[in-house]
């Protein structure tokens, strides 16, 4: 049973460019969340997708957008990249409405470097 | 969301028990206590969660204070593979109202051979 997969593993972009990161959830999961983790910090929630809609969003600008496909996979898009967007981007999957007892399964992340 | 407080770092010797504390004095009656850990160069992984009673699973035990204002994650015999950052997180119980995990800086656990 494959866990959460993310691609690419590493990515280098320059300021002003746009980037798309991809995530395939764990088998049987229908909810995908994205997190940004700066060096030495805990992950910060970006947004969550369920039934192809953005269900919840963290404190991130509109430059960060996403999409969920009918097969539950998801993309994270970041426009007009800034140096501060350099981070590890983590995808997590879970099943159904989130709440107190659900468990999120994380992928290994995509390391984005903006030069 | 209620906040948690954890020590920045802890050290342990291999094969000894480890007690990782977490304070959450503003916890509400419906908040679940979750623990995740993040090994080097990996995404976080779920460890355990509980509401009021102590909980055990194959990875660890969770001891919850009677007033629920603190909890302790217990690793019964630390191994080198347990060296990671451990995050204590509170989650509201209402389904669909909170999709995200709110991570602090966690506790960095070092295990010495």
mmCIF file with all atom_site columns, C-alpha atoms in Angstrom:
data_model
loop_
_atom_site.group_PDB
_atom_site.id
_atom_site.type_symbol
_atom_site.label_atom_id
_atom_site.label_alt_id
_atom_site.label_comp_id
_atom_site.label_asym_id
_atom_site.label_entity_id
_atom_site.label_seq_id
_atom_site.pdbx_PDB_ins_code
_atom_site.Cartn_x
_atom_site.Cartn_y
_atom_site.Cartn_z
_atom_site.occupancy
_atom_site.B_iso_or_equiv
_atom_site.pdbx_formal_charge
_atom_site.auth_seq_id
_atom_site.auth_comp_id
_atom_site.auth_asym_id
_atom_site.auth_atom_id
_atom_site.pdbx_PDB_model_num
ATOM 1   C CA . UNK A 1 1   ? 0.000   0.000  0.000   1.00 0.00 ? 1   UNK A CA 1
ATOM 2   C CA . UNK A 1 2   ? 1.683   3.181  -1.202  1.00 0.00 ? 2   UNK A CA 1
ATOM 3   C CA . UNK A 1 3   ? 1.750   6.028  1.236   1.00 0.00 ? 3   UNK A CA 1
ATOM 4   C CA . UNK A 1 4   ? 1.601   9.689  0.352   1.00 0.00 ? 4   UNK A CA 1
ATOM 5   C CA . UNK A 1 5   ? 3.833   10.535 -2.589  1.00 0.00 ? 5   UNK A CA 1
ATOM 6   C CA . UNK A 1 6   ? 5.071   13.948 -3.683  1.00 0.00 ? 6   UNK A CA 1
ATOM 7   C CA . UNK A 1 7   ? 6.882   15.209 -6.736  1.00 0.00 ? 7   UNK A CA 1
ATOM 8   C CA . UNK A 1 8   ? 9.362   16.528 -7.434  1.00 0.00 ? 8   UNK A CA 1
ATOM 9   C CA . UNK A 1 9   ? 11.711  15.825 -4.539  1.00 0.00 ? 9   UNK A CA 1
ATOM 10  C CA . UNK A 1 10  ? 13.738  18.966 -5.041  1.00 0.00 ? 10  UNK A CA 1
ATOM 11  C CA . UNK A 1 11  ? 13.190  22.078 -7.121  1.00 0.00 ? 11  UNK A CA 1
ATOM 12  C CA . UNK A 1 12  ? 15.194  25.227 -7.782  1.00 0.00 ? 12  UNK A CA 1
ATOM 13  C CA . UNK A 1 13  ? 13.468  28.334 -9.126  1.00 0.00 ? 13  UNK A CA 1
ATOM 14  C CA . UNK A 1 14  ? 14.288  32.014 -9.436  1.00 0.00 ? 14  UNK A CA 1
ATOM 15  C CA . UNK A 1 15  ? 12.361  34.943 -8.017  1.00 0.00 ? 15  UNK A CA 1
ATOM 16  C CA . UNK A 1 16  ? 9.217   35.815 -9.943  1.00 0.00 ? 16  UNK A CA 1
ATOM 17  C CA . UNK A 1 17  ? 8.761   32.359 -11.420 1.00 0.00 ? 17  UNK A CA 1
ATOM 18  C CA . UNK A 1 18  ? 5.825   30.059 -10.844 1.00 0.00 ? 18  UNK A CA 1
ATOM 19  C CA . UNK A 1 19  ? 5.963   26.511 -9.460  1.00 0.00 ? 19  UNK A CA 1
ATOM 20  C CA . UNK A 1 20  ? 3.602   23.533 -9.294  1.00 0.00 ? 20  UNK A CA 1
ATOM 21  C CA . UNK A 1 21  ? 4.019   20.770 -6.719  1.00 0.00 ? 21  UNK A CA 1
ATOM 22  C CA . UNK A 1 22  ? 2.116   17.509 -6.859  1.00 0.00 ? 22  UNK A CA 1
ATOM 23  C CA . UNK A 1 23  ? 0.759   15.094 -4.272  1.00 0.00 ? 23  UNK A CA 1
ATOM 24  C CA . UNK A 1 24  ? -0.912  11.684 -4.426  1.00 0.00 ? 24  UNK A CA 1
ATOM 25  C CA . UNK A 1 25  ? -2.745  10.741 -1.235  1.00 0.00 ? 25  UNK A CA 1
ATOM 26  C CA . UNK A 1 26  ? -2.587  7.439  0.580   1.00 0.00 ? 26  UNK A CA 1
ATOM 27  C CA . UNK A 1 27  ? -4.924  4.832  -0.881  1.00 0.00 ? 27  UNK A CA 1
ATOM 28  C CA . UNK A 1 28  ? -8.462  5.285  0.462   1.00 0.00 ? 28  UNK A CA 1
ATOM 29  C CA . UNK A 1 29  ? -7.921  8.891  1.519   1.00 0.00 ? 29  UNK A CA 1
ATOM 30  C CA . UNK A 1 30  ? -9.988  11.722 0.037   1.00 0.00 ? 30  UNK A CA 1
ATOM 31  C CA . UNK A 1 31  ? -8.640  14.795 1.840   1.00 0.00 ? 31  UNK A CA 1
ATOM 32  C CA . UNK A 1 32  ? -5.356  16.543 1.114   1.00 0.00 ? 32  UNK A CA 1
ATOM 33  C CA . UNK A 1 33  ? -3.680  19.253 3.192   1.00 0.00 ? 33  UNK A CA 1
ATOM 34  C CA . UNK A 1 34  ? -0.608  21.290 2.311   1.00 0.00 ? 34  UNK A CA 1
ATOM 35  C CA . UNK A 1 35  ? 1.954   22.672 4.748   1.00 0.00 ? 35  UNK A CA 1
ATOM 36  C CA . UNK A 1 36  ? 5.038   24.873 4.415   1.00 0.00 ? 36  UNK A CA 1
ATOM 37  C CA . UNK A 1 37  ? 8.011   24.189 6.677   1.00 0.00 ? 37  UNK A CA 1
ATOM 38  C CA . UNK A 1 38  ? 10.800  26.748 6.885   1.00 0.00 ? 38  UNK A CA 1
ATOM 39  C CA . UNK A 1 39  ? 14.177  25.617 8.182   1.00 0.00 ? 39  UNK A CA 1
ATOM 40  C CA . UNK A 1 40  ? 14.115  25.048 11.941  1.00 0.00 ? 40  UNK A CA 1
ATOM 41  C CA . UNK A 1 41  ? 10.365  25.679 12.256  1.00 0.00 ? 41  UNK A CA 1
ATOM 42  C CA . UNK A 1 42  ? 7.309   23.491 12.564  1.00 0.00 ? 42  UNK A CA 1
ATOM 43  C CA . UNK A 1 43  ? 5.069   23.052 9.509   1.00 0.00 ? 43  UNK A CA 1
ATOM 44  C CA . UNK A 1 44  ? 2.583   25.853 8.789   1.00 0.00 ? 44  UNK A CA 1
ATOM 45  C CA . UNK A 1 45  ? -0.836  25.020 7.334   1.00 0.00 ? 45  UNK A CA 1
ATOM 46  C CA . UNK A 1 46  ? -1.510  26.421 3.847   1.00 0.00 ? 46  UNK A CA 1
ATOM 47  C CA . UNK A 1 47  ? -4.875  24.893 2.875   1.00 0.00 ? 47  UNK A CA 1
ATOM 48  C CA . UNK A 1 48  ? -6.934  21.733 2.748   1.00 0.00 ? 48  UNK A CA 1
ATOM 49  C CA . UNK A 1 49  ? -8.906  20.209 -0.119  1.00 0.00 ? 49  UNK A CA 1
ATOM 50  C CA . UNK A 1 50  ? -11.883 17.900 0.194   1.00 0.00 ? 50  UNK A CA 1
ATOM 51  C CA . UNK A 1 51  ? -14.285 16.889 -2.589  1.00 0.00 ? 51  UNK A CA 1
ATOM 52  C CA . UNK A 1 52  ? -12.272 19.032 -5.014  1.00 0.00 ? 52  UNK A CA 1
ATOM 53  C CA . UNK A 1 53  ? -12.918 22.206 -3.041  1.00 0.00 ? 53  UNK A CA 1
ATOM 54  C CA . UNK A 1 54  ? -10.734 24.264 -0.736  1.00 0.00 ? 54  UNK A CA 1
ATOM 55  C CA . UNK A 1 55  ? -12.292 23.629 2.649   1.00 0.00 ? 55  UNK A CA 1
ATOM 56  C CA . UNK A 1 56  ? -9.970  25.586 4.908   1.00 0.00 ? 56  UNK A CA 1
ATOM 57  C CA . UNK A 1 57  ? -7.114  28.013 4.404   1.00 0.00 ? 57  UNK A CA 1
ATOM 58  C CA . UNK A 1 58  ? -4.282  29.214 6.572   1.00 0.00 ? 58  UNK A CA 1
ATOM 59  C CA . UNK A 1 59  ? -2.677  32.650 6.623   1.00 0.00 ? 59  UNK A CA 1
ATOM 60  C CA . UNK A 1 60  ? -1.040  32.545 3.187   1.00 0.00 ? 60  UNK A CA 1
ATOM 61  C CA . UNK A 1 61  ? -1.399  35.068 0.333   1.00 0.00 ? 61  UNK A CA 1
ATOM 62  C CA . UNK A 1 62  ? -3.367  34.441 -2.836  1.00 0.00 ? 62  UNK A CA 1
ATOM 63  C CA . UNK A 1 63  ? -0.110  33.632 -4.622  1.00 0.00 ? 63  UNK A CA 1
ATOM 64  C CA . UNK A 1 64  ? -0.606  30.199 -3.106  1.00 0.00 ? 64  UNK A CA 1
ATOM 65  C CA . UNK A 1 65  ? -3.366  28.260 -4.825  1.00 0.00 ? 65  UNK A CA 1
ATOM 66  C CA . UNK A 1 66  ? -4.293  24.660 -5.203  1.00 0.00 ? 66  UNK A CA 1
ATOM 67  C CA . UNK A 1 67  ? -6.439  22.108 -6.904  1.00 0.00 ? 67  UNK A CA 1
ATOM 68  C CA . UNK A 1 68  ? -7.774  18.664 -6.167  1.00 0.00 ? 68  UNK A CA 1
ATOM 69  C CA . UNK A 1 69  ? -8.588  16.234 -8.943  1.00 0.00 ? 69  UNK A CA 1
ATOM 70  C CA . UNK A 1 70  ? -11.373 13.609 -9.062  1.00 0.00 ? 70  UNK A CA 1
ATOM 71  C CA . UNK A 1 71  ? -8.837  10.916 -8.148  1.00 0.00 ? 71  UNK A CA 1
ATOM 72  C CA . UNK A 1 72  ? -8.080  12.947 -4.965  1.00 0.00 ? 72  UNK A CA 1
ATOM 73  C CA . UNK A 1 73  ? -4.562  13.894 -6.025  1.00 0.00 ? 73  UNK A CA 1
ATOM 74  C CA . UNK A 1 74  ? -3.674  17.534 -5.557  1.00 0.00 ? 74  UNK A CA 1
ATOM 75  C CA . UNK A 1 75  ? -1.461  20.329 -6.803  1.00 0.00 ? 75  UNK A CA 1
ATOM 76  C CA . UNK A 1 76  ? -0.023  23.327 -5.010  1.00 0.00 ? 76  UNK A CA 1
ATOM 77  C CA . UNK A 1 77  ? 0.776   26.339 -7.188  1.00 0.00 ? 77  UNK A CA 1
ATOM 78  C CA . UNK A 1 78  ? 2.863   29.283 -6.085  1.00 0.00 ? 78  UNK A CA 1
ATOM 79  C CA . UNK A 1 79  ? 3.065   32.368 -8.321  1.00 0.00 ? 79  UNK A CA 1
ATOM 80  C CA . UNK A 1 80  ? 5.560   35.235 -8.289  1.00 0.00 ? 80  UNK A CA 1
ATOM 81  C CA . UNK A 1 81  ? 8.037   33.348 -6.135  1.00 0.00 ? 81  UNK A CA 1
ATOM 82  C CA . UNK A 1 82  ? 9.864   35.215 -3.382  1.00 0.00 ? 82  UNK A CA 1
ATOM 83  C CA . UNK A 1 83  ? 13.092  34.263 -1.640  1.00 0.00 ? 83  UNK A CA 1
ATOM 84  C CA . UNK A 1 84  ? 11.007  33.647 1.486   1.00 0.00 ? 84  UNK A CA 1
ATOM 85  C CA . UNK A 1 85  ? 9.071   30.901 -0.264  1.00 0.00 ? 85  UNK A CA 1
ATOM 86  C CA . UNK A 1 86  ? 12.127  28.659 0.026   1.00 0.00 ? 86  UNK A CA 1
ATOM 87  C CA . UNK A 1 87  ? 10.983  25.828 2.267   1.00 0.00 ? 87  UNK A CA 1
ATOM 88  C CA . UNK A 1 88  ? 9.974   22.193 2.499   1.00 0.00 ? 88  UNK A CA 1
ATOM 89  C CA . UNK A 1 89  ? 6.422   21.758 1.210   1.00 0.00 ? 89  UNK A CA 1
ATOM 90  C CA . UNK A 1 90  ? 4.572   18.886 2.814   1.00 0.00 ? 90  UNK A CA 1
ATOM 91  C CA . UNK A 1 91  ? 1.422   17.167 1.676   1.00 0.00 ? 91  UNK A CA 1
ATOM 92  C CA . UNK A 1 92  ? -0.730  15.215 4.108   1.00 0.00 ? 92  UNK A CA 1
ATOM 93  C CA . UNK A 1 93  ? -3.729  13.020 3.413   1.00 0.00 ? 93  UNK A CA 1
ATOM 94  C CA . UNK A 1 94  ? -6.601  11.845 5.580   1.00 0.00 ? 94  UNK A CA 1
ATOM 95  C CA . UNK A 1 95  ? -10.106 10.473 5.206   1.00 0.00 ? 95  UNK A CA 1
ATOM 96  C CA . UNK A 1 96  ? -13.339 12.390 5.434   1.00 0.00 ? 96  UNK A CA 1
ATOM 97  C CA . UNK A 1 97  ? -14.202 15.412 7.528   1.00 0.00 ? 97  UNK A CA 1
ATOM 98  C CA . UNK A 1 98  ? -11.340 16.377 9.778   1.00 0.00 ? 98  UNK A CA 1
ATOM 99  C CA . UNK A 1 99  ? -11.721 16.660 13.505  1.00 0.00 ? 99  UNK A CA 1
ATOM 100 C CA . UNK A 1 100 ? -10.355 15.594 16.797  1.00 0.00 ? 100 UNK A CA 1
ATOM 101 C CA . UNK A 1 101 ? -9.578  12.001 16.033  1.00 0.00 ? 101 UNK A CA 1
ATOM 102 C CA . UNK A 1 102 ? -8.426  11.856 12.428  1.00 0.00 ? 102 UNK A CA 1
ATOM 103 C CA . UNK A 1 103 ? -4.843  11.032 11.560  1.00 0.00 ? 103 UNK A CA 1
ATOM 104 C CA . UNK A 1 104 ? -2.940  12.814 8.836   1.00 0.00 ? 104 UNK A CA 1
ATOM 105 C CA . UNK A 1 105 ? -0.335  10.921 6.840   1.00 0.00 ? 105 UNK A CA 1
ATOM 106 C CA . UNK A 1 106 ? 2.497   13.024 5.489   1.00 0.00 ? 106 UNK A CA 1
ATOM 107 C CA . UNK A 1 107 ? 4.588   12.640 2.389   1.00 0.00 ? 107 UNK A CA 1
ATOM 108 C CA . UNK A 1 108 ? 8.357   13.191 2.335   1.00 0.00 ? 108 UNK A CA 1
ATOM 109 C CA . UNK A 1 109 ? 7.967   16.728 1.030   1.00 0.00 ? 109 UNK A CA 1
ATOM 110 C CA . UNK A 1 110 ? 9.285   18.810 -1.850  1.00 0.00 ? 110 UNK A CA 1
ATOM 111 C CA . UNK A 1 111 ? 12.294  20.983 -1.093  1.00 0.00 ? 111 UNK A CA 1
ATOM 112 C CA . UNK A 1 112 ? 11.865  24.297 -2.952  1.00 0.00 ? 112 UNK A CA 1
ATOM 113 C CA . UNK A 1 113 ? 14.789  26.690 -3.255  1.00 0.00 ? 113 UNK A CA 1
ATOM 114 C CA . UNK A 1 114 ? 14.181  30.158 -4.665  1.00 0.00 ? 114 UNK A CA 1
ATOM 115 C CA . UNK A 1 115 ? 17.275  32.018 -5.874  1.00 0.00 ? 115 UNK A CA 1
ATOM 116 C CA . UNK B 2 1   ? -6.778  27.150 18.993  1.00 0.00 ? 1   UNK B CA 1
ATOM 117 C CA . UNK B 2 2   ? -5.345  26.294 22.378  1.00 0.00 ? 2   UNK B CA 1
ATOM 118 C CA . UNK B 2 3   ? -1.565  26.483 22.513  1.00 0.00 ? 3   UNK B CA 1
ATOM 119 C CA . UNK B 2 4   ? 0.948   23.978 23.787  1.00 0.00 ? 4   UNK B CA 1
ATOM 120 C CA . UNK B 2 5   ? 4.320   24.469 25.467  1.00 0.00 ? 5   UNK B CA 1
ATOM 121 C CA . UNK B 2 6   ? 7.158   21.986 25.103  1.00 0.00 ? 6   UNK B CA 1
ATOM 122 C CA . UNK B 2 7   ? 10.856  22.046 26.024  1.00 0.00 ? 7   UNK B CA 1
ATOM 123 C CA . UNK B 2 8   ? 13.076  22.913 23.075  1.00 0.00 ? 8   UNK B CA 1
ATOM 124 C CA . UNK B 2 9   ? 15.272  19.853 23.458  1.00 0.00 ? 9   UNK B CA 1
ATOM 125 C CA . UNK B 2 10  ? 15.832  16.714 25.499  1.00 0.00 ? 10  UNK B CA 1
ATOM 126 C CA . UNK B 2 11  ? 18.468  14.015 25.633  1.00 0.00 ? 11  UNK B CA 1
ATOM 127 C CA . UNK B 2 12  ? 18.125  10.338 26.347  1.00 0.00 ? 12  UNK B CA 1
ATOM 128 C CA . UNK B 2 13  ? 20.295  7.254  26.436  1.00 0.00 ? 13  UNK B CA 1
ATOM 129 C CA . UNK B 2 14  ? 19.521  4.346  24.173  1.00 0.00 ? 14  UNK B CA 1
ATOM 130 C CA . UNK B 2 15  ? 17.269  1.658  25.699  1.00 0.00 ? 15  UNK B CA 1
ATOM 131 C CA . UNK B 2 16  ? 16.137  3.952  28.521  1.00 0.00 ? 16  UNK B CA 1
ATOM 132 C CA . UNK B 2 17  ? 12.600  5.352  28.884  1.00 0.00 ? 17  UNK B CA 1
ATOM 133 C CA . UNK B 2 18  ? 11.909  8.902  27.708  1.00 0.00 ? 18  UNK B CA 1
ATOM 134 C CA . UNK B 2 19  ? 9.209   11.196 29.072  1.00 0.00 ? 19  UNK B CA 1
ATOM 135 C CA . UNK B 2 20  ? 8.381   14.128 26.804  1.00 0.00 ? 20  UNK B CA 1
ATOM 136 C CA . UNK B 2 21  ? 6.217   16.739 28.567  1.00 0.00 ? 21  UNK B CA 1
ATOM 137 C CA . UNK B 2 22  ? 3.624   19.083 27.077  1.00 0.00 ? 22  UNK B CA 1
ATOM 138 C CA . UNK B 2 23  ? 1.704   21.840 28.826  1.00 0.00 ? 23  UNK B CA 1
ATOM 139 C CA . UNK B 2 24  ? -1.683  22.923 27.500  1.00 0.00 ? 24  UNK B CA 1
ATOM 140 C CA . UNK B 2 25  ? -3.253  24.925 30.312  1.00 0.00 ? 25  UNK B CA 1
ATOM 141 C CA . UNK B 2 26  ? -5.937  26.493 28.082  1.00 0.00 ? 26  UNK B CA 1
ATOM 142 C CA . UNK B 2 27  ? -7.223  23.194 26.693  1.00 0.00 ? 27  UNK B CA 1
ATOM 143 C CA . UNK B 2 28  ? -10.985 22.956 26.284  1.00 0.00 ? 28  UNK B CA 1
ATOM 144 C CA . UNK B 2 29  ? -13.113 19.975 27.166  1.00 0.00 ? 29  UNK B CA 1
ATOM 145 C CA . UNK B 2 30  ? -13.437 18.878 23.550  1.00 0.00 ? 30  UNK B CA 1
ATOM 146 C CA . UNK B 2 31  ? -9.789  19.183 22.508  1.00 0.00 ? 31  UNK B CA 1
ATOM 147 C CA . UNK B 2 32  ? -7.949  15.991 21.651  1.00 0.00 ? 32  UNK B CA 1
ATOM 148 C CA . UNK B 2 33  ? -4.218  15.766 22.401  1.00 0.00 ? 33  UNK B CA 1
ATOM 149 C CA . UNK B 2 34  ? -2.197  14.522 19.437  1.00 0.00 ? 34  UNK B CA 1
ATOM 150 C CA . UNK B 2 35  ? 1.506   13.748 19.124  1.00 0.00 ? 35  UNK B CA 1
ATOM 151 C CA . UNK B 2 36  ? 3.414   13.670 15.870  1.00 0.00 ? 36  UNK B CA 1
ATOM 152 C CA . UNK B 2 37  ? 7.127   13.272 15.319  1.00 0.00 ? 37  UNK B CA 1
ATOM 153 C CA . UNK B 2 38  ? 9.403   14.237 12.464  1.00 0.00 ? 38  UNK B CA 1
ATOM 154 C CA . UNK B 2 39  ? 12.519  12.224 11.801  1.00 0.00 ? 39  UNK B CA 1
ATOM 155 C CA . UNK B 2 40  ? 15.384  13.957 9.986   1.00 0.00 ? 40  UNK B CA 1
ATOM 156 C CA . UNK B 2 41  ? 14.667  14.576 6.305   1.00 0.00 ? 41  UNK B CA 1
ATOM 157 C CA . UNK B 2 42  ? 11.152  13.112 6.539   1.00 0.00 ? 42  UNK B CA 1
ATOM 158 C CA . UNK B 2 43  ? 7.592   14.367 6.853   1.00 0.00 ? 43  UNK B CA 1
ATOM 159 C CA . UNK B 2 44  ? 5.877   14.240 10.244  1.00 0.00 ? 44  UNK B CA 1
ATOM 160 C CA . UNK B 2 45  ? 4.328   10.957 11.326  1.00 0.00 ? 45  UNK B CA 1
ATOM 161 C CA . UNK B 2 46  ? 1.467   10.313 13.705  1.00 0.00 ? 46  UNK B CA 1
ATOM 162 C CA . UNK B 2 47  ? 2.413   8.831  17.054  1.00 0.00 ? 47  UNK B CA 1
ATOM 163 C CA . UNK B 2 48  ? -0.628  8.761  19.322  1.00 0.00 ? 48  UNK B CA 1
ATOM 164 C CA . UNK B 2 49  ? -3.665  10.739 20.496  1.00 0.00 ? 49  UNK B CA 1
ATOM 165 C CA . UNK B 2 50  ? -6.029  10.814 23.450  1.00 0.00 ? 50  UNK B CA 1
ATOM 166 C CA . UNK B 2 51  ? -8.819  12.771 25.106  1.00 0.00 ? 51  UNK B CA 1
ATOM 167 C CA . UNK B 2 52  ? -8.976  11.986 28.821  1.00 0.00 ? 52  UNK B CA 1
ATOM 168 C CA . UNK B 2 53  ? -7.692  8.480  29.511  1.00 0.00 ? 53  UNK B CA 1
ATOM 169 C CA . UNK B 2 54  ? -4.142  7.274  29.141  1.00 0.00 ? 54  UNK B CA 1
ATOM 170 C CA . UNK B 2 55  ? -3.487  5.575  25.799  1.00 0.00 ? 55  UNK B CA 1
ATOM 171 C CA . UNK B 2 56  ? -1.037  2.947  24.621  1.00 0.00 ? 56  UNK B CA 1
ATOM 172 C CA . UNK B 2 57  ? -0.050  1.806  21.155  1.00 0.00 ? 57  UNK B CA 1
ATOM 173 C CA . UNK B 2 58  ? 2.896   0.024  19.592  1.00 0.00 ? 58  UNK B CA 1
ATOM 174 C CA . UNK B 2 59  ? 4.917   3.217  19.342  1.00 0.00 ? 59  UNK B CA 1
ATOM 175 C CA . UNK B 2 60  ? 4.356   4.949  22.666  1.00 0.00 ? 60  UNK B CA 1
ATOM 176 C CA . UNK B 2 61  ? 2.126   5.706  25.632  1.00 0.00 ? 61  UNK B CA 1
ATOM 177 C CA . UNK B 2 62  ? 0.299   8.937  26.351  1.00 0.00 ? 62  UNK B CA 1
ATOM 178 C CA . UNK B 2 63  ? -0.297  9.929  29.953  1.00 0.00 ? 63  UNK B CA 1
ATOM 179 C CA . UNK B 2 64  ? -2.860  12.707 30.422  1.00 0.00 ? 64  UNK B CA 1
ATOM 180 C CA . UNK B 2 65  ? -3.098  14.640 33.674  1.00 0.00 ? 65  UNK B CA 1
ATOM 181 C CA . UNK B 2 66  ? -6.407  14.464 35.509  1.00 0.00 ? 66  UNK B CA 1
ATOM 182 C CA . UNK B 2 67  ? -7.086  18.174 34.876  1.00 0.00 ? 67  UNK B CA 1
ATOM 183 C CA . UNK B 2 68  ? -5.943  17.708 31.231  1.00 0.00 ? 68  UNK B CA 1
ATOM 184 C CA . UNK B 2 69  ? -3.677  20.747 31.461  1.00 0.00 ? 69  UNK B CA 1
ATOM 185 C CA . UNK B 2 70  ? -0.608  18.678 30.712  1.00 0.00 ? 70  UNK B CA 1
ATOM 186 C CA . UNK B 2 71  ? 0.354   15.411 29.103  1.00 0.00 ? 71  UNK B CA 1
ATOM 187 C CA . UNK B 2 72  ? 3.431   13.251 28.702  1.00 0.00 ? 72  UNK B CA 1
ATOM 188 C CA . UNK B 2 73  ? 4.501   11.144 25.754  1.00 0.00 ? 73  UNK B CA 1
ATOM 189 C CA . UNK B 2 74  ? 6.366   8.090  26.961  1.00 0.00 ? 74  UNK B CA 1
ATOM 190 C CA . UNK B 2 75  ? 8.791   6.101  24.838  1.00 0.00 ? 75  UNK B CA 1
ATOM 191 C CA . UNK B 2 76  ? 9.418   2.974  26.871  1.00 0.00 ? 76  UNK B CA 1
ATOM 192 C CA . UNK B 2 77  ? 12.847  2.089  25.425  1.00 0.00 ? 77  UNK B CA 1
ATOM 193 C CA . UNK B 2 78  ? 14.425  4.762  23.277  1.00 0.00 ? 78  UNK B CA 1
ATOM 194 C CA . UNK B 2 79  ? 16.297  3.654  20.192  1.00 0.00 ? 79  UNK B CA 1
ATOM 195 C CA . UNK B 2 80  ? 18.542  5.677  17.910  1.00 0.00 ? 80  UNK B CA 1
ATOM 196 C CA . UNK B 2 81  ? 15.663  5.725  15.411  1.00 0.00 ? 81  UNK B CA 1
ATOM 197 C CA . UNK B 2 82  ? 13.546  7.668  17.919  1.00 0.00 ? 82  UNK B CA 1
ATOM 198 C CA . UNK B 2 83  ? 15.772  10.741 17.523  1.00 0.00 ? 83  UNK B CA 1
ATOM 199 C CA . UNK B 2 84  ? 13.322  13.266 16.077  1.00 0.00 ? 84  UNK B CA 1
ATOM 200 C CA . UNK B 2 85  ? 11.361  16.429 16.742  1.00 0.00 ? 85  UNK B CA 1
ATOM 201 C CA . UNK B 2 86  ? 8.211   15.609 18.718  1.00 0.00 ? 86  UNK B CA 1
ATOM 202 C CA . UNK B 2 87  ? 5.163   17.845 18.362  1.00 0.00 ? 87  UNK B CA 1
ATOM 203 C CA . UNK B 2 88  ? 2.276   18.046 20.835  1.00 0.00 ? 88  UNK B CA 1
ATOM 204 C CA . UNK B 2 89  ? -0.873  19.351 19.101  1.00 0.00 ? 89  UNK B CA 1
ATOM 205 C CA . UNK B 2 90  ? -4.424  20.076 20.256  1.00 0.00 ? 90  UNK B CA 1
ATOM 206 C CA . UNK B 2 91  ? -7.341  19.374 17.925  1.00 0.00 ? 91  UNK B CA 1
ATOM 207 C CA . UNK B 2 92  ? -10.990 20.272 18.381  1.00 0.00 ? 92  UNK B CA 1
ATOM 208 C CA . UNK B 2 93  ? -13.380 17.363 18.288  1.00 0.00 ? 93  UNK B CA 1
ATOM 209 C CA . UNK B 2 94  ? -15.968 18.848 15.917  1.00 0.00 ? 94  UNK B CA 1
ATOM 210 C CA . UNK B 2 95  ? -15.776 17.092 12.578  1.00 0.00 ? 95  UNK B CA 1
ATOM 211 C CA . UNK B 2 96  ? -15.190 19.274 9.549   1.00 0.00 ? 96  UNK B CA 1
ATOM 212 C CA . UNK B 2 97  ? -14.492 22.435 11.486  1.00 0.00 ? 97  UNK B CA 1
ATOM 213 C CA . UNK B 2 98  ? -10.737 22.162 11.772  1.00 0.00 ? 98  UNK B CA 1
ATOM 214 C CA . UNK B 2 99  ? -8.772  20.516 9.038   1.00 0.00 ? 99  UNK B CA 1
ATOM 215 C CA . UNK B 2 100 ? -5.335  21.653 9.949   1.00 0.00 ? 100 UNK B CA 1
ATOM 216 C CA . UNK B 2 101 ? -2.700  20.665 12.437  1.00 0.00 ? 101 UNK B CA 1
ATOM 217 C CA . UNK B 2 102 ? -1.121  23.599 14.275  1.00 0.00 ? 102 UNK B CA 1
ATOM 218 C CA . UNK B 2 103 ? 2.532   22.807 14.898  1.00 0.00 ? 103 UNK B CA 1
ATOM 219 C CA . UNK B 2 104 ? 4.740   24.603 17.397  1.00 0.00 ? 104 UNK B CA 1
ATOM 220 C CA . UNK B 2 105 ? 8.510   24.188 17.421  1.00 0.00 ? 105 UNK B CA 1
ATOM 221 C CA . UNK B 2 106 ? 8.302   20.855 19.223  1.00 0.00 ? 106 UNK B CA 1
ATOM 222 C CA . UNK B 2 107 ? 10.929  19.087 21.312  1.00 0.00 ? 107 UNK B CA 1
ATOM 223 C CA . UNK B 2 108 ? 14.070  17.855 19.615  1.00 0.00 ? 108 UNK B CA 1
ATOM 224 C CA . UNK B 2 109 ? 14.950  14.506 21.148  1.00 0.00 ? 109 UNK B CA 1
ATOM 225 C CA . UNK B 2 110 ? 18.533  13.289 20.918  1.00 0.00 ? 110 UNK B CA 1
ATOM 226 C CA . UNK B 2 111 ? 19.322  9.656  21.732  1.00 0.00 ? 111 UNK B CA 1
ATOM 227 C CA . UNK B 2 112 ? 22.844  8.706  22.752  1.00 0.00 ? 112 UNK B CA 1
ATOM 228 C CA . UNK B 2 113 ? 24.179  5.190  22.164  1.00 0.00 ? 113 UNK B CA 1
#
